[in-house]
Short mmCIF file of C-alpha atoms in Angstrom, two decimals:
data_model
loop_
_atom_site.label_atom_id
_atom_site.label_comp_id
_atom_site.label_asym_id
_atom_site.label_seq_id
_atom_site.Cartn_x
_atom_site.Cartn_y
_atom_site.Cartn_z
CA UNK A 1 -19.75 1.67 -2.54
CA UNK A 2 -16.81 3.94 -2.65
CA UNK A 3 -12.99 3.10 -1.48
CA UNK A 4 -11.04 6.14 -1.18
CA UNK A 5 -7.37 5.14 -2.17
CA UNK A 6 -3.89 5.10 -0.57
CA UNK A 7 -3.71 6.66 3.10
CA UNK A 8 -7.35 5.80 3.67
CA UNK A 9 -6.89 2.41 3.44
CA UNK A 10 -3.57 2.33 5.56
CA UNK A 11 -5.37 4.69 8.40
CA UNK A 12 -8.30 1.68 8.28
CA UNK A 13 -5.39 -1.07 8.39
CA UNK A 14 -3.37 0.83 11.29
CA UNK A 15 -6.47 1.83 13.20
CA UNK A 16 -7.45 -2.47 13.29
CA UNK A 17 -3.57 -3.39 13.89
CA UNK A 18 -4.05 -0.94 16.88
CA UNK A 19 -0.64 0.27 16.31
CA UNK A 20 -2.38 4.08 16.86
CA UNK A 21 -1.99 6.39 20.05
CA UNK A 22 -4.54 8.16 21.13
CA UNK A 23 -3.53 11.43 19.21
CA UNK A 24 -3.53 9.26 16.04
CA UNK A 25 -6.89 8.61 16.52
CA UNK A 26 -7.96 11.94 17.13
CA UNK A 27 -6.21 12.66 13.51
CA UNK A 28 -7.92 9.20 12.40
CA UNK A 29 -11.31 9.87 13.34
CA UNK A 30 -11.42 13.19 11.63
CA UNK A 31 -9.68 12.26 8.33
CA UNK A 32 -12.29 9.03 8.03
CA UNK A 33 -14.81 11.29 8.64
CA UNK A 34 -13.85 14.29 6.19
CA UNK A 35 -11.46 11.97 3.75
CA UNK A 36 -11.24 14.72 0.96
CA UNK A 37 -9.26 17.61 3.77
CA UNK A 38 -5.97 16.64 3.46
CA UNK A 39 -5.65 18.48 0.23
CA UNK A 40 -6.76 21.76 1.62
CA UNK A 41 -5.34 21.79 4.73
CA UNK A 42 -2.02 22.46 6.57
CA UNK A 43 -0.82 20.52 9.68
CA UNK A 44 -1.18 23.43 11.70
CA UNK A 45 -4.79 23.61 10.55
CA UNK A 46 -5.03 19.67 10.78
CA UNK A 47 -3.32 19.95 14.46
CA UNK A 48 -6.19 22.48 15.23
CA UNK A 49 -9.15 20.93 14.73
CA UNK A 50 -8.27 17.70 15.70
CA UNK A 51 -6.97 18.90 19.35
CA UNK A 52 -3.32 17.68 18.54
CA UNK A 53 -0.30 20.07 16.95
CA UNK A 54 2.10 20.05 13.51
CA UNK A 55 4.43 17.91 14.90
CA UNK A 56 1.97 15.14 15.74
CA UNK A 57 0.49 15.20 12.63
CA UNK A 58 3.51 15.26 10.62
CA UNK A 59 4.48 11.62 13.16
CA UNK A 60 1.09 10.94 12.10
CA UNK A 61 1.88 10.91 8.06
CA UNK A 62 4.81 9.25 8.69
CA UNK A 63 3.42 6.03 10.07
CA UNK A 64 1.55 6.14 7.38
CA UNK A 65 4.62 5.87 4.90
CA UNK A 66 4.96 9.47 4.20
CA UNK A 67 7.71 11.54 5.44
CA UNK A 68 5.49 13.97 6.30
CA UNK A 69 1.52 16.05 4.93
CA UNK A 70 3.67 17.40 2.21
CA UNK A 71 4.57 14.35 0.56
CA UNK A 72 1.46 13.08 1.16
CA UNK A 73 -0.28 15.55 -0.66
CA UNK A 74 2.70 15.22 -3.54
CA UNK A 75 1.50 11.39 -3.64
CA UNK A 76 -1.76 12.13 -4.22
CA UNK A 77 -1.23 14.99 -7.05
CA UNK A 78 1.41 12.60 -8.35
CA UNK A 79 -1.49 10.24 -8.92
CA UNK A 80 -3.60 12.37 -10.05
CA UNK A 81 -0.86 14.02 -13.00
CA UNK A 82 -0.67 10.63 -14.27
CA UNK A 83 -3.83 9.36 -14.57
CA UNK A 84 -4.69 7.29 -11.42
CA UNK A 85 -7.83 7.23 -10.31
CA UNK A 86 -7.75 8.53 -6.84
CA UNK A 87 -11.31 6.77 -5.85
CA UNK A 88 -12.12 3.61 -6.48
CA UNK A 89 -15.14 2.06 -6.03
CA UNK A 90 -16.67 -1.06 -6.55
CA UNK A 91 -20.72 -1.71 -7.73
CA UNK A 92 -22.76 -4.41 -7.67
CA UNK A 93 -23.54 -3.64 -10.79
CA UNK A 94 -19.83 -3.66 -12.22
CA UNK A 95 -19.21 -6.16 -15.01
CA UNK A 96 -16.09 -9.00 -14.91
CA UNK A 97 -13.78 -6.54 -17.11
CA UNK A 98 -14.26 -3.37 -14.67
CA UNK A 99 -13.57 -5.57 -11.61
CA UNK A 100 -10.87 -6.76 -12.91
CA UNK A 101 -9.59 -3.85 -13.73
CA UNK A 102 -9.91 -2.24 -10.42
CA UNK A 103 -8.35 -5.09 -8.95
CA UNK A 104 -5.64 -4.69 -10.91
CA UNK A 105 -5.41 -1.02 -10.44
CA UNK A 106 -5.65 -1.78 -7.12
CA UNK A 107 -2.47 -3.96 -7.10
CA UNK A 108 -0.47 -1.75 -8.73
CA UNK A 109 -1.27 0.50 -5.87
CA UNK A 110 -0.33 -1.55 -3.85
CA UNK A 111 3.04 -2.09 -5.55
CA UNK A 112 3.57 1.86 -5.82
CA UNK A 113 3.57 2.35 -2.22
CA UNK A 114 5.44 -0.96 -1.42
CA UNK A 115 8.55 1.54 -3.15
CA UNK A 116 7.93 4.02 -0.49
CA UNK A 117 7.61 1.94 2.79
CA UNK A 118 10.63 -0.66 1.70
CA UNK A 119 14.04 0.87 3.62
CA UNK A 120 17.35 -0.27 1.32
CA UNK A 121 19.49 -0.12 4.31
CA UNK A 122 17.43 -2.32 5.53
CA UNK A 123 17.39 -4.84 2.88
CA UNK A 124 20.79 -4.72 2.09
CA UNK A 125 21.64 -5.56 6.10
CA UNK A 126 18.89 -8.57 5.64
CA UNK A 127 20.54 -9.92 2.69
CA UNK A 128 23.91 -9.70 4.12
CA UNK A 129 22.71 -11.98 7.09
CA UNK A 130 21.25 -14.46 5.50
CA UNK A 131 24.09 -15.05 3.53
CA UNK A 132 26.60 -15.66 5.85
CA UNK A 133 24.18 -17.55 8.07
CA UNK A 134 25.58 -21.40 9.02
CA UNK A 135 21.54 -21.78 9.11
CA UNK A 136 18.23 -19.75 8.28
CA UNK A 137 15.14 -20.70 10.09
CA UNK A 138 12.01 -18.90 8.67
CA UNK A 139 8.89 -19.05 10.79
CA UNK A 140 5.35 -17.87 10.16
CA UNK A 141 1.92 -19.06 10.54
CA UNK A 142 -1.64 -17.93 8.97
CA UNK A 143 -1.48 -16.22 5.58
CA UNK A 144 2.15 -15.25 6.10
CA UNK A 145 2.84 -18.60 6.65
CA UNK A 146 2.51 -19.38 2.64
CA UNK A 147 5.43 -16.95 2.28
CA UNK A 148 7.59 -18.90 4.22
CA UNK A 149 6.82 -21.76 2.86
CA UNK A 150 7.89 -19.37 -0.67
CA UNK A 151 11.04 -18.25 1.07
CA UNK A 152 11.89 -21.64 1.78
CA UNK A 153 11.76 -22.63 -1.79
CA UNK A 154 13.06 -19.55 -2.84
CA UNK A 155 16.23 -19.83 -0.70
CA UNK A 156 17.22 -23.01 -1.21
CA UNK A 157 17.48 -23.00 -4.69
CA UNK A 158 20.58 -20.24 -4.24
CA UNK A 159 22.06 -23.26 -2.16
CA UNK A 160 21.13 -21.06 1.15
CA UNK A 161 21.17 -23.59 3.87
CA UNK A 162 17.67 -22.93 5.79
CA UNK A 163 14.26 -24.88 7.33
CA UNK A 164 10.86 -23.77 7.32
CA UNK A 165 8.75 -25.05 10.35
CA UNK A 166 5.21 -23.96 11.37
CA UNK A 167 3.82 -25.98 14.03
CA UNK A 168 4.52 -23.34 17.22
CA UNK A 169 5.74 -26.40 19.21
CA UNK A 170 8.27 -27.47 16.48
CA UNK A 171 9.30 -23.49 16.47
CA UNK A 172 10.25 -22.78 19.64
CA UNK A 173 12.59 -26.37 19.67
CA UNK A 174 13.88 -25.10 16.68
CA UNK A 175 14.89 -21.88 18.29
CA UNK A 176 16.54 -23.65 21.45
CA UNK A 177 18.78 -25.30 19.36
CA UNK A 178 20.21 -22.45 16.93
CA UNK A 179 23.49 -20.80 17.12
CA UNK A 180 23.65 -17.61 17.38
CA UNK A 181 25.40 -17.86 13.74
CA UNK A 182 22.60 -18.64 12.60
CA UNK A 183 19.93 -16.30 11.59
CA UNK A 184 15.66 -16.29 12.39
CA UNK A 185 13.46 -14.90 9.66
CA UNK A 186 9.83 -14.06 11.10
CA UNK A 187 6.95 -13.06 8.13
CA UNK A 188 4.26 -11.79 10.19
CA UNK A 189 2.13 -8.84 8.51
CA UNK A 190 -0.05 -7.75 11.93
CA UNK A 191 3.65 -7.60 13.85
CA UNK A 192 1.43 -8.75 16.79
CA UNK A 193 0.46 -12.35 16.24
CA UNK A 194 1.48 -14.12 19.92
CA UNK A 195 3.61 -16.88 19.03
CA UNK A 196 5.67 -14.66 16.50
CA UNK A 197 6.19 -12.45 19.13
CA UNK A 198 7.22 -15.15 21.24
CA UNK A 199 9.67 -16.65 19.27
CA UNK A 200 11.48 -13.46 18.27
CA UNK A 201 11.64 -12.85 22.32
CA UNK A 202 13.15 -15.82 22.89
CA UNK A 203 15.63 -15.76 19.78
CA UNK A 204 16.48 -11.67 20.52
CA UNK A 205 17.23 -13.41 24.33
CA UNK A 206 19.74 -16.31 23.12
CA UNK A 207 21.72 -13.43 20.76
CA UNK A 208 20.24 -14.97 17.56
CA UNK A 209 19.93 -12.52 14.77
CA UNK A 210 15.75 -12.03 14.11
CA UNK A 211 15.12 -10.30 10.35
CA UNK A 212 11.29 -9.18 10.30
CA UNK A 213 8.94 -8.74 7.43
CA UNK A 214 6.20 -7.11 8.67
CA UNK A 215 3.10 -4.25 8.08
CA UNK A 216 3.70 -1.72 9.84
CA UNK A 217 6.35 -0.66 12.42
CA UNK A 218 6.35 -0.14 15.97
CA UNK A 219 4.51 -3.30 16.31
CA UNK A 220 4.95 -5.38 19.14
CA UNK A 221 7.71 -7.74 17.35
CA UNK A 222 9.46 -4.69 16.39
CA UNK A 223 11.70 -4.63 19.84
CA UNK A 224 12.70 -8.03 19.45
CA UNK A 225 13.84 -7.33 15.78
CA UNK A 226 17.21 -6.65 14.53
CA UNK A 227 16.36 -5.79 10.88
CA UNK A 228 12.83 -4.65 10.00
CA UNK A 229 11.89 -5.11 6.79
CA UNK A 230 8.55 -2.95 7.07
CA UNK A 231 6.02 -3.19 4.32
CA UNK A 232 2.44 -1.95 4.43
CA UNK A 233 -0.79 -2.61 6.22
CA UNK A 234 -3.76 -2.24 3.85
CA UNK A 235 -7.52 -2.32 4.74
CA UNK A 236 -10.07 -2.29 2.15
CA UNK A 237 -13.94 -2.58 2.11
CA UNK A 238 -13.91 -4.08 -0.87
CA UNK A 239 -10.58 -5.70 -1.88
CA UNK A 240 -8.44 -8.23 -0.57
CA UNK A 241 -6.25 -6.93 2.03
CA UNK A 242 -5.06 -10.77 2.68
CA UNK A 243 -4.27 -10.57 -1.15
CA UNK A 244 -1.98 -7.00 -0.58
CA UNK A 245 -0.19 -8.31 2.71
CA UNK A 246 0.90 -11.06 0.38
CA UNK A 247 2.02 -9.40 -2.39
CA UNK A 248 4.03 -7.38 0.00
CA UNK A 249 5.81 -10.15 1.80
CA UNK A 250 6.59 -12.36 -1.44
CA UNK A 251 7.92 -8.80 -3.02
CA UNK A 252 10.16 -8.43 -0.33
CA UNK A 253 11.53 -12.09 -0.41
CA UNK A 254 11.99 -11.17 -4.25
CA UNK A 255 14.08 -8.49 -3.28
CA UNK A 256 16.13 -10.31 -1.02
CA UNK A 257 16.25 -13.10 -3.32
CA UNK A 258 18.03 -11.09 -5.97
CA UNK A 259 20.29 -9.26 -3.33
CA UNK A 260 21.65 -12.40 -2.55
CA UNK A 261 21.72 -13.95 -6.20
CA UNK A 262 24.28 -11.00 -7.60
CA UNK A 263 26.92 -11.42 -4.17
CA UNK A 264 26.97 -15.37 -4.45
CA UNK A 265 30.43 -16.57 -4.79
CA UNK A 266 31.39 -18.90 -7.48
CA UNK A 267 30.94 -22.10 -5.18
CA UNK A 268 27.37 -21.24 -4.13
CA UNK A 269 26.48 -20.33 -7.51
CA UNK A 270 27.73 -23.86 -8.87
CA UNK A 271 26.27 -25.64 -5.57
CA UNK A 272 22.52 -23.77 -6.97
CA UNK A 273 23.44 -24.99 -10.22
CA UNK A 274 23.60 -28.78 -8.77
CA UNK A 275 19.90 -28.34 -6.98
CA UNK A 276 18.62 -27.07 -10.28
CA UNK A 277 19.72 -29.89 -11.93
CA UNK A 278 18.52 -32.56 -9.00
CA UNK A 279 14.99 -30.32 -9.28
CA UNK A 280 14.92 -30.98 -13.45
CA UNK A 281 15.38 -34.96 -12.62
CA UNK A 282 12.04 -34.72 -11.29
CA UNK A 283 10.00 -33.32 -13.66
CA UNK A 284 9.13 -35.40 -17.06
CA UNK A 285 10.20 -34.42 -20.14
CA UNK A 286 8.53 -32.64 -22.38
CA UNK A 287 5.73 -33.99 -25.03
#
């Protein structure tokens, strides 16, 4: 069984979010098919034999997190300089310890790219928001939905006034009764789950600021957004791509988290000092 690495895995991931054009598939297609040619090839060459151009190549690697075949190719001899193992594979035949160490490896590659794909400008603008919001609704549902129930936790202990809800019903009343000083948060990795669509349609229609974690951009939430916080889409064979889309989200919320922690005023800062200390009343002391 054998997993080639990085932009294999986000092709896969793109190709089943069906965020793609036809062209893209063309390029797709022939990279899944011939994974090892993007190190010998130009994207005049690459244009060539796929029927596209250059230029539509070069959009190509740069959906893919890359700003263009250049720095994709400088990712993977990056990689390879230091060590990384550009394939990895998993065997039925593989042991605990070498599992979990491609996992791991894995996760770390995960992380790696994360450092590409996250925008500061981006971040910074999200942070800013959510600060000065009177209120912060996050909403989210399947796997993302554990995030939010993260952020929730992870917001409120910096004394940020906000609500988690998850039952669709409960979401959209929840929209039709914000402010438009208040500010939506929508975790949703696919960018084209229904509902989460829905709601950031309806909030983007009342004025309310929407803030977006998602995969991959140019999704169908993306319109409605007014800061996307874009991650990565991963698709693996053989790990867990629910277990990258995860780590993504709760790394971003981490980010955002400590954003907000260093511009707290004085009065927030003593107001998170006061939940902390309500939070400690509830745990016993220790043995």
């Amino acid at each position: 069984m054998e997993e080639s690495l990085l932009y294999i895995q986000r092709i896969k991931a793109m190709y089943q979010s069906r965020t793609f054009s036809k062209s893209d598939r063309l390029i797709a297609d022939y990279i899944l098919a011939h994974p090892t040619c993007v190190a010998s090839t130009t994207a005049a060459e690459l244009g060539e034999v796929t029927g596209t151009s250059s230029a539509t190549v070069v959009r190509f690697c740069r959906k893919l997190g890359f700003s263009g075949l250049v720095d994709l190719k400088m990712s993977m001899a990056y990689r390879y300089a230091n060590g990384e193992n550009i394939i990895m594979d998993l065997d039925r035949g593989d042991n605990v310890h070498q599992i979990k160490q491609k996992v791991i490896s894995f996760t770390k590659m995960v992380a790696d790219h994360l450092m590409e794909s996250l925008d500061d400008q981006a971040l910074a603008c999200a942070a800013q928001e959510i600060l000065r919001a009177e209120q912060l609704v996050i909403v989210g549902e399947g796997g993302s939905g554990t995030i939010c129930r993260a952020a929730y936790d992870i917001f409120l202990k910096l004394a940020i006034q906000c609500r988690y809800v998850s039952d669709p019903l409960f979401q959209a009343m929840e929209i039709g009764s914000m402010k438009q000083t208040d500010v939506l948060l929508l975790i949703v990795n696919s960018g084209r789950t229904a509902n989460m669509v829905q709601n950031a349609q309806l909030a983007h229609a009342c004025g309310i600021k929407t803030i977006g974690i998602v995969g991959s951009s140019n999704s169908p939430i993306s319109q409605y957004l007014d800061i996307e916080i874009r991650t990565s889409l991963f698709r693996s064979d053989y790990f867990s791509d629910l277990a990258a889309a995860r780590t993504c989200e709760l790394t971003a919320i981490s980010i955002l988290h400590s954003i907000i922690a260093l511009s707290c005023d004085e009065a927030r800062l003593a107001k998170g000092q006061r939940i902390a200390a309500f939070m400690e009343k509830k745990r016993l002391p220790n043995s």
